[in-house]
Amino acid sequence: MAERIRVREIDDDEGQRLLRIIRRGTGSVVTWRRAQMVLPSAQGMPEAKIAEVTFTSADRVRDVIHNFNADSFDSLYPRYKGGRPKVFTLPERCEIKKIAKSKPVEHGLPFSTWSLAKLAGFLVAEGVVDDISHEGLRVLLREEGVSFQRIKTWKTSHDPVYAARKARVEHLYAIADGEVIPEEDEPEVIFCLDEFGPLNLQPHPGRQWAERGGKHKDSEREPRPRRRATHLTTKKDSRVGEWAAASNVEFAYTPTNSSWLNRIEAQFTALRYFTLDGTDHASHKEQGSMIRRYIIWRNKHSADELLREVAARANVA
């Protein structure tokens, strides 16, 4: 039986840096994937569960954690080897470009936009190409005049009870992972909760593959997509607090501005990216349906072999 390992102790700044890499989603797909494995380990998640939620193997997770413990953040960035890229035919390039510029929902998928991983996986699954790397896909789209972009901000934690809250959250994770036997007055089931919003009916800024302007501009191309020009605490709304008290539920708050400790955060990133970015839903029902469809898809495909194969391509050196 393989020895269980865990990423070295990381401080708040490092936790936030990992979360920024995951949330940003730009740059190297390899770096993004590796950060997705390191952050849950810092939260105390076992490598077997990390492998399940990141569509990879436990051995791969252990390698990434070992490398991070040895080389810190330098280990997250890939060192590509040289080699001749695969050559695609003109019909293949045209079909790849056509699908990249389409919406995933047009193909029956519960996403509002394509990531390189999902686009590459779909192209292989549909038989458009036999195989294509994420970087090869990025280069091909760039050559075809199609590009992608985005921005973000951040702040640090000044929570006076940071250490106590962090310790409590980690203890609860240990109970959930079966590492600690709960005492008589402690919970046996742990839920990770956070506000996800606002979910008002409004156009959401996002990214998608589209024709570039300038010298690459096609005079007959369609216009680029354009946008049309709260939460209640338990102090203001007692319903959640009353339910928690009646159901023997404890709210274990993460330290202020230290949301990297909450395991649900990385899932929010993917949900927002694939269901809200670039959308302008006409009703809450339509928006809620998109979110529910994505969650159902995500849960059903946790062991999907195609997705694991696609994810494995991002795990190159």
Short mmCIF file of C-alpha atoms in Angstrom, two decimals:
data_model
loop_
_atom_site.label_atom_id
_atom_site.label_comp_id
_atom_site.label_asym_id
_atom_site.label_seq_id
_atom_site.Cartn_x
_atom_site.Cartn_y
_atom_site.Cartn_z
CA MET A 1 0.00 0.00 0.00
CA ALA A 2 1.48 3.38 -1.05
CA GLU A 3 2.42 5.72 1.76
CA ARG A 4 0.11 8.71 1.99
CA ILE A 5 1.83 12.04 1.54
CA ARG A 6 0.71 15.62 2.04
CA VAL A 7 2.04 18.89 0.74
CA ARG A 8 4.31 20.73 3.16
CA GLU A 9 2.80 23.34 5.47
CA ILE A 10 1.97 26.42 3.41
CA ASP A 11 1.32 29.93 4.69
CA ASP A 12 -1.63 32.16 3.84
CA ASP A 13 0.19 33.97 1.02
CA GLU A 14 1.08 30.67 -0.65
CA GLY A 15 -2.49 29.40 -0.27
CA GLN A 16 -3.79 32.55 -1.93
CA ARG A 17 -1.23 32.22 -4.72
CA LEU A 18 -2.39 28.68 -5.46
CA LEU A 19 -6.01 29.81 -5.50
CA ARG A 20 -5.14 32.67 -7.85
CA ILE A 21 -3.56 30.21 -10.30
CA ILE A 22 -6.69 28.04 -10.21
CA ARG A 23 -9.11 30.95 -10.51
CA ARG A 24 -7.20 32.79 -13.21
CA GLY A 25 -7.24 29.93 -15.71
CA THR A 26 -4.81 31.72 -18.05
CA GLY A 27 -1.29 30.69 -18.95
CA SER A 28 -0.15 27.09 -18.90
CA VAL A 29 -2.80 24.39 -18.60
CA VAL A 30 -0.14 22.23 -16.95
CA THR A 31 0.43 24.81 -14.19
CA TRP A 32 -3.32 25.11 -13.62
CA ARG A 33 -3.70 21.33 -13.37
CA ARG A 34 -0.81 20.93 -10.94
CA ALA A 35 -2.12 23.72 -8.71
CA GLN A 36 -5.48 21.88 -8.66
CA MET A 37 -3.67 18.92 -7.07
CA VAL A 38 -1.50 20.87 -4.62
CA LEU A 39 -4.22 23.08 -3.11
CA PRO A 40 -6.55 20.23 -1.98
CA SER A 41 -3.52 18.53 -0.41
CA ALA A 42 -2.81 21.72 1.54
CA GLN A 43 -6.43 21.51 2.71
CA GLY A 44 -5.81 17.97 3.96
CA MET A 45 -7.55 16.03 1.19
CA PRO A 46 -6.12 12.51 0.60
CA GLU A 47 -4.40 11.89 -2.75
CA ALA A 48 -7.03 9.30 -3.74
CA LYS A 49 -9.79 11.91 -3.49
CA ILE A 50 -7.63 14.52 -5.23
CA ALA A 51 -7.13 12.07 -8.09
CA GLU A 52 -10.89 11.55 -8.32
CA VAL A 53 -11.78 15.25 -8.55
CA THR A 54 -8.93 16.08 -10.95
CA PHE A 55 -9.46 13.10 -13.31
CA THR A 56 -6.00 11.65 -12.81
CA SER A 57 -4.21 8.87 -10.91
CA ALA A 58 -3.15 8.84 -7.26
CA ASP A 59 0.43 8.17 -8.41
CA ARG A 60 0.37 11.32 -10.51
CA VAL A 61 -0.94 13.33 -7.57
CA ARG A 62 1.82 11.98 -5.34
CA ASP A 63 4.45 12.95 -7.95
CA VAL A 64 3.11 16.51 -8.14
CA ILE A 65 3.06 16.84 -4.34
CA HIS A 66 6.59 15.39 -3.99
CA ASN A 67 7.84 17.87 -6.61
CA PHE A 68 6.09 20.80 -4.91
CA ASN A 69 7.60 19.86 -1.54
CA ALA A 70 11.04 19.78 -3.17
CA ASP A 71 10.89 22.76 -5.56
CA SER A 72 7.89 24.81 -4.32
CA PHE A 73 6.09 26.88 -7.00
CA ASP A 74 8.84 26.28 -9.58
CA SER A 75 7.56 22.70 -9.84
CA LEU A 76 4.17 23.93 -11.12
CA TYR A 77 5.61 25.35 -14.33
CA PRO A 78 6.28 22.92 -17.21
CA ARG A 79 9.62 22.34 -18.90
CA TYR A 80 8.62 21.42 -22.44
CA LYS A 81 10.82 19.24 -24.63
CA GLY A 82 11.33 19.95 -28.30
CA GLY A 83 9.74 17.97 -31.11
CA ARG A 84 7.85 18.36 -34.36
CA PRO A 85 4.19 19.35 -33.80
CA LYS A 86 1.45 17.29 -35.41
CA VAL A 87 0.30 18.55 -38.83
CA PHE A 88 -3.46 18.88 -39.41
CA THR A 89 -5.17 18.93 -42.78
CA LEU A 90 -7.07 21.96 -44.05
CA PRO A 91 -10.50 20.28 -43.46
CA GLU A 92 -9.44 19.38 -39.90
CA ARG A 93 -8.28 22.94 -39.20
CA CYS A 94 -11.53 24.37 -40.56
CA GLU A 95 -13.64 22.02 -38.43
CA ILE A 96 -11.57 22.74 -35.30
CA LYS A 97 -11.98 26.47 -35.84
CA LYS A 98 -15.71 26.08 -36.47
CA ILE A 99 -16.27 24.08 -33.27
CA ALA A 100 -14.06 26.41 -31.18
CA LYS A 101 -16.19 29.39 -32.26
CA SER A 102 -19.43 27.56 -31.46
CA LYS A 103 -21.06 27.31 -28.02
CA PRO A 104 -20.78 24.01 -26.11
CA VAL A 105 -24.55 24.11 -25.50
CA GLU A 106 -25.02 23.79 -29.26
CA HIS A 107 -23.50 20.31 -28.94
CA GLY A 108 -25.63 19.27 -25.95
CA LEU A 109 -22.96 20.08 -23.33
CA PRO A 110 -23.78 22.00 -20.11
CA PHE A 111 -21.04 24.65 -20.52
CA SER A 112 -21.19 28.27 -21.62
CA THR A 113 -17.65 28.29 -23.01
CA TRP A 114 -14.80 25.98 -24.03
CA SER A 115 -11.60 25.41 -22.11
CA LEU A 116 -8.65 23.98 -24.05
CA ALA A 117 -9.07 20.68 -22.18
CA LYS A 118 -12.78 20.32 -22.92
CA LEU A 119 -12.41 21.49 -26.51
CA ALA A 120 -9.55 19.03 -27.12
CA GLY A 121 -11.53 16.22 -25.51
CA PHE A 122 -14.61 16.98 -27.60
CA LEU A 123 -12.60 17.08 -30.85
CA VAL A 124 -11.16 13.63 -30.09
CA ALA A 125 -14.49 12.20 -28.94
CA GLU A 126 -16.24 13.43 -32.10
CA GLY A 127 -13.51 12.03 -34.34
CA VAL A 128 -12.47 15.41 -35.72
CA VAL A 129 -8.85 14.52 -34.86
CA ASP A 130 -7.18 11.38 -33.49
CA ASP A 131 -5.26 13.36 -30.88
CA ILE A 132 -4.33 16.99 -30.10
CA SER A 133 -2.40 18.53 -27.22
CA HIS A 134 -3.63 21.61 -25.39
CA GLU A 135 -0.63 23.64 -26.55
CA GLY A 136 -1.01 22.35 -30.11
CA LEU A 137 -4.66 23.41 -30.06
CA ARG A 138 -3.73 26.84 -28.71
CA VAL A 139 -1.14 27.32 -31.48
CA LEU A 140 -3.52 26.13 -34.20
CA LEU A 141 -6.26 28.54 -33.08
CA ARG A 142 -3.75 31.39 -32.91
CA GLU A 143 -2.66 30.62 -36.47
CA GLU A 144 -6.31 30.64 -37.52
CA GLY A 145 -6.79 34.12 -36.01
CA VAL A 146 -8.78 32.97 -32.95
CA SER A 147 -7.82 34.15 -29.40
CA PHE A 148 -8.94 34.27 -25.72
CA GLN A 149 -8.44 36.71 -22.62
CA ARG A 150 -9.46 37.81 -18.97
CA ILE A 151 -8.53 39.80 -15.61
CA LYS A 152 -8.80 39.38 -11.74
CA THR A 153 -8.01 41.05 -8.32
CA TRP A 154 -7.07 39.84 -4.77
CA LYS A 155 -6.65 40.84 -1.08
CA THR A 156 -4.98 39.35 2.04
CA SER A 157 -6.27 38.10 5.41
CA HIS A 158 -6.16 40.12 8.65
CA ASP A 159 -8.43 37.81 10.63
CA PRO A 160 -7.50 38.10 14.35
CA VAL A 161 -8.55 34.48 14.96
CA TYR A 162 -6.95 33.12 11.80
CA ALA A 163 -5.05 30.28 13.48
CA ALA A 164 -8.03 29.01 15.47
CA ARG A 165 -10.40 29.03 12.49
CA LYS A 166 -7.81 27.37 10.24
CA ALA A 167 -7.18 24.66 12.85
CA ARG A 168 -10.92 23.99 13.26
CA VAL A 169 -11.48 23.67 9.49
CA GLU A 170 -8.53 21.30 9.15
CA HIS A 171 -9.80 19.20 12.08
CA LEU A 172 -13.22 18.90 10.43
CA TYR A 173 -11.58 17.86 7.16
CA ALA A 174 -9.66 15.19 9.07
CA ILE A 175 -12.97 13.84 10.44
CA ALA A 176 -14.49 13.81 6.94
CA ASP A 177 -11.47 11.97 5.53
CA GLY A 178 -11.61 9.32 8.26
CA GLU A 179 -8.28 10.34 9.78
CA VAL A 180 -9.80 11.36 13.13
CA ILE A 181 -12.59 9.60 15.01
CA PRO A 182 -15.17 12.23 15.99
CA GLU A 183 -15.88 12.63 19.67
CA GLU A 184 -19.39 12.36 21.05
CA ASP A 185 -20.27 16.02 20.41
CA GLU A 186 -18.55 16.28 17.00
CA PRO A 187 -20.06 15.85 13.50
CA GLU A 188 -19.57 12.82 11.28
CA VAL A 189 -20.55 14.53 8.00
CA ILE A 190 -18.91 17.75 6.77
CA PHE A 191 -20.33 20.10 4.12
CA CYS A 192 -18.32 22.92 2.48
CA LEU A 193 -20.55 25.94 1.91
CA ASP A 194 -20.00 29.46 0.59
CA GLU A 195 -21.97 32.21 -1.11
CA PHE A 196 -21.90 31.88 -4.87
CA GLY A 197 -23.13 35.02 -6.45
CA PRO A 198 -24.59 37.41 -7.08
CA LEU A 199 -26.77 35.40 -9.44
CA ASN A 200 -28.89 38.27 -10.66
CA LEU A 201 -30.14 38.02 -14.22
CA GLN A 202 -27.44 40.04 -15.93
CA PRO A 203 -24.90 39.65 -18.72
CA HIS A 204 -21.75 38.00 -17.34
CA PRO A 205 -18.40 39.07 -18.81
CA GLY A 206 -16.49 36.07 -20.06
CA ARG A 207 -14.23 34.67 -22.75
CA GLN A 208 -14.75 32.63 -25.88
CA TRP A 209 -12.90 31.84 -29.08
CA ALA A 210 -13.56 34.50 -31.72
CA GLU A 211 -12.00 35.98 -34.85
CA ARG A 212 -9.21 38.50 -34.18
CA GLY A 213 -9.30 41.98 -35.71
CA GLY A 214 -6.49 43.91 -37.37
CA LYS A 215 -4.63 42.23 -40.21
CA HIS A 216 -6.40 38.94 -39.38
CA LYS A 217 -9.86 40.45 -39.78
CA ASP A 218 -12.22 38.79 -42.22
CA SER A 219 -14.39 41.43 -43.91
CA GLU A 220 -17.33 38.99 -44.04
CA ARG A 221 -17.15 37.71 -40.46
CA GLU A 222 -20.07 38.22 -38.06
CA PRO A 223 -19.78 41.03 -35.44
CA ARG A 224 -18.10 40.04 -32.19
CA PRO A 225 -20.46 39.14 -29.30
CA ARG A 226 -21.36 42.15 -27.08
CA ARG A 227 -22.83 42.51 -23.58
CA ARG A 228 -26.09 44.35 -22.95
CA ALA A 229 -25.32 47.77 -21.69
CA THR A 230 -26.73 40.73 -1.21
CA HIS A 231 -26.50 38.04 0.20
CA LEU A 232 -28.22 37.81 3.66
CA THR A 233 -26.19 36.94 6.75
CA THR A 234 -27.53 34.92 9.67
CA LYS A 235 -27.80 38.23 11.56
CA LYS A 236 -30.24 39.67 9.02
CA ASP A 237 -32.00 36.44 8.10
CA SER A 238 -32.38 33.85 10.87
CA ARG A 239 -33.77 30.99 8.73
CA VAL A 240 -30.44 29.28 8.03
CA GLY A 241 -29.27 29.76 11.61
CA GLU A 242 -32.50 28.32 12.99
CA TRP A 243 -32.25 25.32 10.66
CA ALA A 244 -28.64 24.74 11.73
CA ALA A 245 -29.51 24.87 15.43
CA ALA A 246 -32.43 22.45 14.97
CA SER A 247 -30.34 20.08 12.82
CA ASN A 248 -27.24 19.97 15.06
CA VAL A 249 -25.19 21.75 12.37
CA GLU A 250 -22.05 23.79 13.10
CA PHE A 251 -20.88 26.68 10.90
CA ALA A 252 -17.05 26.53 10.86
CA TYR A 253 -15.97 29.77 9.20
CA THR A 254 -12.68 29.98 7.32
CA PRO A 255 -10.44 32.89 8.37
CA THR A 256 -11.26 36.24 6.76
CA ASN A 257 -10.00 36.45 3.16
CA SER A 258 -8.56 32.91 3.39
CA SER A 259 -11.05 31.15 1.17
CA TRP A 260 -8.25 28.94 -0.18
CA LEU A 261 -8.96 26.74 2.87
CA ASN A 262 -12.47 25.96 1.62
CA ARG A 263 -12.49 22.90 -0.65
CA ILE A 264 -15.60 24.09 -2.48
CA GLU A 265 -13.79 27.18 -3.86
CA ALA A 266 -12.05 25.37 -6.72
CA GLN A 267 -15.39 23.81 -7.73
CA PHE A 268 -17.01 27.27 -7.84
CA THR A 269 -14.33 28.39 -10.28
CA ALA A 270 -15.13 25.64 -12.77
CA LEU A 271 -18.90 26.06 -12.30
CA ARG A 272 -18.74 29.81 -12.93
CA TYR A 273 -16.36 29.35 -15.85
CA PHE A 274 -18.41 26.71 -17.65
CA THR A 275 -21.97 27.86 -16.84
CA LEU A 276 -21.96 31.65 -16.30
CA ASP A 277 -19.04 33.27 -18.13
CA GLY A 278 -20.18 34.79 -21.40
CA THR A 279 -23.92 34.18 -20.77
CA ASP A 280 -26.98 36.44 -20.61
CA HIS A 281 -29.78 34.16 -19.38
CA ALA A 282 -33.34 35.42 -19.80
CA SER A 283 -34.69 33.92 -16.55
CA HIS A 284 -33.62 32.44 -13.21
CA LYS A 285 -35.13 29.16 -14.37
CA GLU A 286 -32.90 29.06 -17.44
CA GLN A 287 -29.82 30.01 -15.41
CA GLY A 288 -30.61 27.50 -12.65
CA SER A 289 -31.14 24.76 -15.25
CA MET A 290 -27.68 25.42 -16.70
CA ILE A 291 -26.08 25.18 -13.26
CA ARG A 292 -27.96 21.99 -12.35
CA ARG A 293 -27.06 20.35 -15.67
CA TYR A 294 -23.39 21.14 -15.14
CA ILE A 295 -23.40 19.70 -11.58
CA ILE A 296 -25.15 16.53 -12.79
CA TRP A 297 -22.66 16.20 -15.65
CA ARG A 298 -19.69 16.79 -13.32
CA ASN A 299 -20.86 14.19 -10.80
CA LYS A 300 -21.62 11.58 -13.45
CA HIS A 301 -18.26 11.99 -15.18
CA SER A 302 -15.95 11.86 -12.14
CA ALA A 303 -14.59 8.54 -13.43
CA ASP A 304 -15.03 9.17 -17.16
CA GLU A 305 -12.13 7.53 -19.03
CA LEU A 306 -12.12 10.07 -21.86
CA LEU A 307 -11.89 12.96 -19.42
CA ARG A 308 -9.12 11.20 -17.52
CA GLU A 309 -7.28 10.68 -20.81
CA VAL A 310 -7.71 14.35 -21.75
CA ALA A 311 -6.57 15.48 -18.29
CA ALA A 312 -3.55 13.18 -18.48
CA ARG A 313 -2.33 15.08 -21.53
CA ALA A 314 -1.93 18.16 -19.34
CA ASN A 315 0.28 16.26 -16.92
CA VAL A 316 3.35 16.23 -19.14
CA ALA A 317 6.70 17.45 -17.79
#
